[in-house]
mmCIF file with all atom_site columns, C-alpha atoms in Angstrom:
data_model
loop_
_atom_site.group_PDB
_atom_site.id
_atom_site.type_symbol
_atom_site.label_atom_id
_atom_site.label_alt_id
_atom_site.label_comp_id
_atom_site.label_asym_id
_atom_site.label_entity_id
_atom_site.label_seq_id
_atom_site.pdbx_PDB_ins_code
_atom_site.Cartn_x
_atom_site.Cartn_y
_atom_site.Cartn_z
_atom_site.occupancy
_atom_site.B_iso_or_equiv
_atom_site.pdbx_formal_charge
_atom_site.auth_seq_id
_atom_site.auth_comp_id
_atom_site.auth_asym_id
_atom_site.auth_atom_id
_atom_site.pdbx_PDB_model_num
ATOM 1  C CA . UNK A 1 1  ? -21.007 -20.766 -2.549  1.00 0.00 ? 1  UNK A CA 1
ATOM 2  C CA . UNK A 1 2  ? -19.048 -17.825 -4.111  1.00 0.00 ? 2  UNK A CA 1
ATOM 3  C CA . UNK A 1 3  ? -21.545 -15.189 -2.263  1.00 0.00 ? 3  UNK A CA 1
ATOM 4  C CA . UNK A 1 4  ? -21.115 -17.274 1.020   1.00 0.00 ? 4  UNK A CA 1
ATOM 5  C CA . UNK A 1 5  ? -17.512 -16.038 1.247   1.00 0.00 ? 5  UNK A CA 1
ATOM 6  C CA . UNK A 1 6  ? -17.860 -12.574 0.069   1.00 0.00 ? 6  UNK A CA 1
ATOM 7  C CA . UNK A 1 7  ? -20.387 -12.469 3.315   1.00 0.00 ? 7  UNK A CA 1
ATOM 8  C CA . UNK A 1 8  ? -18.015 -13.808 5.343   1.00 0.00 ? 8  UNK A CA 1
ATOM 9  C CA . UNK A 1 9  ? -15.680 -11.484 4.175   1.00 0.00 ? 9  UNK A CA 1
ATOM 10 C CA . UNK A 1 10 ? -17.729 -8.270  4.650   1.00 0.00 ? 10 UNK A CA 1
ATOM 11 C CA . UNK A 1 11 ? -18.928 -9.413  7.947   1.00 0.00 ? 11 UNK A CA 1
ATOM 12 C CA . UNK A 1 12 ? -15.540 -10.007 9.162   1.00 0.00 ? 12 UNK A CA 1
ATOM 13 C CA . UNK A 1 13 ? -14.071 -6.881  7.535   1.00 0.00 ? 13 UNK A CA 1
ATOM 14 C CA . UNK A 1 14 ? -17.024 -4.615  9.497   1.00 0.00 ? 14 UNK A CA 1
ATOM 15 C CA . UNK A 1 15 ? -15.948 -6.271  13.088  1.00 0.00 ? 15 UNK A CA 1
ATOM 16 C CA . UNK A 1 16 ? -12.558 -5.614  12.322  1.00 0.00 ? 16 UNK A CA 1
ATOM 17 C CA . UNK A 1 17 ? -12.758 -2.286  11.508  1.00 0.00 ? 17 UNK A CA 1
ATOM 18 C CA . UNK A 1 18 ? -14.941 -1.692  14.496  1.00 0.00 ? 18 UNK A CA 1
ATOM 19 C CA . UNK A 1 19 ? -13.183 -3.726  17.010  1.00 0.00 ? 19 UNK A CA 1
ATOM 20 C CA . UNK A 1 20 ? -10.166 -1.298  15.320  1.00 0.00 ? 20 UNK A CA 1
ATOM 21 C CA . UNK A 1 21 ? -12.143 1.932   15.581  1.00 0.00 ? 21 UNK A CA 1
ATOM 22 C CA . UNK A 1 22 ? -13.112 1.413   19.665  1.00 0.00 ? 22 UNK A CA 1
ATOM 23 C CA . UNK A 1 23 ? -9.647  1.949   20.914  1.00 0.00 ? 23 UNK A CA 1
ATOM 24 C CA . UNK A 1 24 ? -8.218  4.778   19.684  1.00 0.00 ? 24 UNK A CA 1
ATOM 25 C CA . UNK A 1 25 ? -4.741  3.944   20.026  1.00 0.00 ? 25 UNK A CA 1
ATOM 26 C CA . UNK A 1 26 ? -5.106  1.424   17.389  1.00 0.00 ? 26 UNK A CA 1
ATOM 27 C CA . UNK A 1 27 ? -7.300  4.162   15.612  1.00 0.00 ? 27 UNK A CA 1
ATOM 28 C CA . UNK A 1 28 ? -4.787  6.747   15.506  1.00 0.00 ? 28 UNK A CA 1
ATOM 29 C CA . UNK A 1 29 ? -2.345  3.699   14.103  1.00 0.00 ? 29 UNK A CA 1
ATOM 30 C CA . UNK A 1 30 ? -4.465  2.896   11.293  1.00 0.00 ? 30 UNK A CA 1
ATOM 31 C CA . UNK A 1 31 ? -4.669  6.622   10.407  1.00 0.00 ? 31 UNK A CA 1
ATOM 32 C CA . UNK A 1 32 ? -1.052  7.123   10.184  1.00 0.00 ? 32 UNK A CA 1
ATOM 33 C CA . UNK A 1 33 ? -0.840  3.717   8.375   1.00 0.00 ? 33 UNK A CA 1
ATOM 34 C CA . UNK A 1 34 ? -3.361  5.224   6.070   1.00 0.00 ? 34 UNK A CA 1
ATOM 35 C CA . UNK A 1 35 ? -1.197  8.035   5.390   1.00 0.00 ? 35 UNK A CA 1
ATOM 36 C CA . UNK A 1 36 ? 2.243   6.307   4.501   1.00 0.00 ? 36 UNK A CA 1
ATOM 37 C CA . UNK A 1 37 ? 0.438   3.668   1.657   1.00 0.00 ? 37 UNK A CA 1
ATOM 38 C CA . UNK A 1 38 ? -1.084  6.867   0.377   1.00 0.00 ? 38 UNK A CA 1
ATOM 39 C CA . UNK A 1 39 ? 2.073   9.151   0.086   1.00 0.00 ? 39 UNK A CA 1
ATOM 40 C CA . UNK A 1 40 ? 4.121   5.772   -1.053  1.00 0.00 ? 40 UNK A CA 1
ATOM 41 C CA . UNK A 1 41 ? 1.612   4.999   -4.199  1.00 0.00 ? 41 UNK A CA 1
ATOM 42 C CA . UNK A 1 42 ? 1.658   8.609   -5.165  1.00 0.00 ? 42 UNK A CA 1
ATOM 43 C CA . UNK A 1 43 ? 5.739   8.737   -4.954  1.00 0.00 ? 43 UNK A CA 1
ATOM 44 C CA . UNK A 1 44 ? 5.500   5.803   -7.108  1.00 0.00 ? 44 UNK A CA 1
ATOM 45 C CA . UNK A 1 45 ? 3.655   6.385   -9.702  1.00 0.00 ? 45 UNK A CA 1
ATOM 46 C CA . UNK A 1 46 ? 5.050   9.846   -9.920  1.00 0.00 ? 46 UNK A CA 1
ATOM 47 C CA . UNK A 1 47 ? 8.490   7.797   -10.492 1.00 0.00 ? 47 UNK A CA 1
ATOM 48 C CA . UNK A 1 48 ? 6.465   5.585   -12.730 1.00 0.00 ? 48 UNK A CA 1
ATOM 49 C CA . UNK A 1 49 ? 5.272   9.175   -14.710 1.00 0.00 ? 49 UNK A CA 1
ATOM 50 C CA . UNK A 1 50 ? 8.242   10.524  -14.699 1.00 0.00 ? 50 UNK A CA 1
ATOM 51 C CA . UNK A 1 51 ? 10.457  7.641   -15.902 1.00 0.00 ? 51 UNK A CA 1
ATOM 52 C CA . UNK A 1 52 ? 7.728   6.774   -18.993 1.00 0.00 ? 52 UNK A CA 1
ATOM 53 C CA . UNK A 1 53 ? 9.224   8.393   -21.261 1.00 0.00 ? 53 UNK A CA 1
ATOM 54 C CA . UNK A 1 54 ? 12.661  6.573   -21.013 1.00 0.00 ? 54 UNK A CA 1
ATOM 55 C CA . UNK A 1 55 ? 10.634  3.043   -20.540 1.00 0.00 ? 55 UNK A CA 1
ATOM 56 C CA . UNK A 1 56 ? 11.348  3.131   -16.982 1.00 0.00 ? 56 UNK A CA 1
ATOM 57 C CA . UNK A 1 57 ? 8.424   2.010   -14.437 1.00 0.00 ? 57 UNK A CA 1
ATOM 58 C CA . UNK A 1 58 ? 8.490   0.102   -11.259 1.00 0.00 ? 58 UNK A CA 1
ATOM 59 C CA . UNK A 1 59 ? 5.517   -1.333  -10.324 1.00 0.00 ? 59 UNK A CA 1
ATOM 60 C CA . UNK A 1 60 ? 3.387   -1.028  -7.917  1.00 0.00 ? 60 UNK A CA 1
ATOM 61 C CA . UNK A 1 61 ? 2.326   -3.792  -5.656  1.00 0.00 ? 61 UNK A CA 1
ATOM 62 C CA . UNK A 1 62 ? 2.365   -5.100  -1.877  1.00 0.00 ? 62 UNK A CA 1
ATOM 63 C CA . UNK A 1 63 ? 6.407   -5.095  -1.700  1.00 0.00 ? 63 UNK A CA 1
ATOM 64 C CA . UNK A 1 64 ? 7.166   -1.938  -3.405  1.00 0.00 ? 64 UNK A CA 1
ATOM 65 C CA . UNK A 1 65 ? 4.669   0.110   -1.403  1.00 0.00 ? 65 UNK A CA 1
ATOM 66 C CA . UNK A 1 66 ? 5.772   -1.187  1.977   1.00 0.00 ? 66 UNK A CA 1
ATOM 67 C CA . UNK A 1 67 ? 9.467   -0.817  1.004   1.00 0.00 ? 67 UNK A CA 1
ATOM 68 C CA . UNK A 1 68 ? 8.630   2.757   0.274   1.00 0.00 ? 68 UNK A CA 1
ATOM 69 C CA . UNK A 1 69 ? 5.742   3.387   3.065   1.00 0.00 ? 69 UNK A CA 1
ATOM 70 C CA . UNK A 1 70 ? 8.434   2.069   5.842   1.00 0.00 ? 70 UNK A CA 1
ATOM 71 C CA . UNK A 1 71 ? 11.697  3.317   4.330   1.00 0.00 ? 71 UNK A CA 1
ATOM 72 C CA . UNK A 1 72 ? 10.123  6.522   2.785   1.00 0.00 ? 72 UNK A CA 1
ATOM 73 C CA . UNK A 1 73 ? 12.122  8.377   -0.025  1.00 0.00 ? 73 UNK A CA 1
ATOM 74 C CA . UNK A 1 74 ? 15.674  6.452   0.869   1.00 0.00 ? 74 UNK A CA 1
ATOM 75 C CA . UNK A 1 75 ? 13.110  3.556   0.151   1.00 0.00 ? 75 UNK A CA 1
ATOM 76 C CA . UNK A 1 76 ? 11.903  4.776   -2.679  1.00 0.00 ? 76 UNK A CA 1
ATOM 77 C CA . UNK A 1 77 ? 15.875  5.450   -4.078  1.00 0.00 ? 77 UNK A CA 1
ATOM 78 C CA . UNK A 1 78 ? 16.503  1.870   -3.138  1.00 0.00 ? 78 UNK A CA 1
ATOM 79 C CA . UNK A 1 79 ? 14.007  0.747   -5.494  1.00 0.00 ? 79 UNK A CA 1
ATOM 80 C CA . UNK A 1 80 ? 15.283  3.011   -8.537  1.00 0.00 ? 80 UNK A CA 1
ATOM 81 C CA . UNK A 1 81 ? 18.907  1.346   -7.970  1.00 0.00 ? 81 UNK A CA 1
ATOM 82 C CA . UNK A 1 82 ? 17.777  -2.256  -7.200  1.00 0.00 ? 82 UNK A CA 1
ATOM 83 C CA . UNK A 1 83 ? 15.877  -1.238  -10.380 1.00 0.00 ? 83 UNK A CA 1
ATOM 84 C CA . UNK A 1 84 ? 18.694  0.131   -12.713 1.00 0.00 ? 84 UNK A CA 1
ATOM 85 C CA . UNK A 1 85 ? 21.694  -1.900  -11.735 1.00 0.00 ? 85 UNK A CA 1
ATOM 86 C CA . UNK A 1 86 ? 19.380  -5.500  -10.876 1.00 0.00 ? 86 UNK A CA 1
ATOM 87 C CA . UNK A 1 87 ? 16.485  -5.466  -13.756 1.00 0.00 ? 87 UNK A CA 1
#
């Protein structure tokens, strides 16, 4: 039943992603999407590597990366403070 899913799941994931890929306004979307989750994980685990050696890490998940992929480095400050004067 477990491999049932995981077909499911494939299958669906393919017609998405070419139902996505035929109109190239939603295309260009995804691309720039793309973009901002990759330039938010590598802003924070460069905060994560620079902060190790004081024991300071935030981690990386869903929430953090959206907070900094929307927000963008006054996003990314948020999360230090939330982080220093909160946790």
């Amino acid at each position: 039943m477990h491999i049932v899913w995981w077909g499911i799941f494939l299958v669906s994931l393919v017609s998405l992603i070419l139902l996505t890929l035929r109109n190239r306004t939603a295309a260009a979307w995804m691309v720039k999407l793309g973009i901002h989750v990759v330039v938010a994980a590598i802003l924070l685990f460069g905060v994560n590597w620079l902060g190790e050696s004081v024991n300071f890490n935030i981690p990386v998940n869903p929430g953090t990366m959206a907070t900094v992929g929307l927000l963008g480095v006054p996003g990314l400050l948020l999360l230090v403070a939330l982080k220093v004067t909160v946790v």
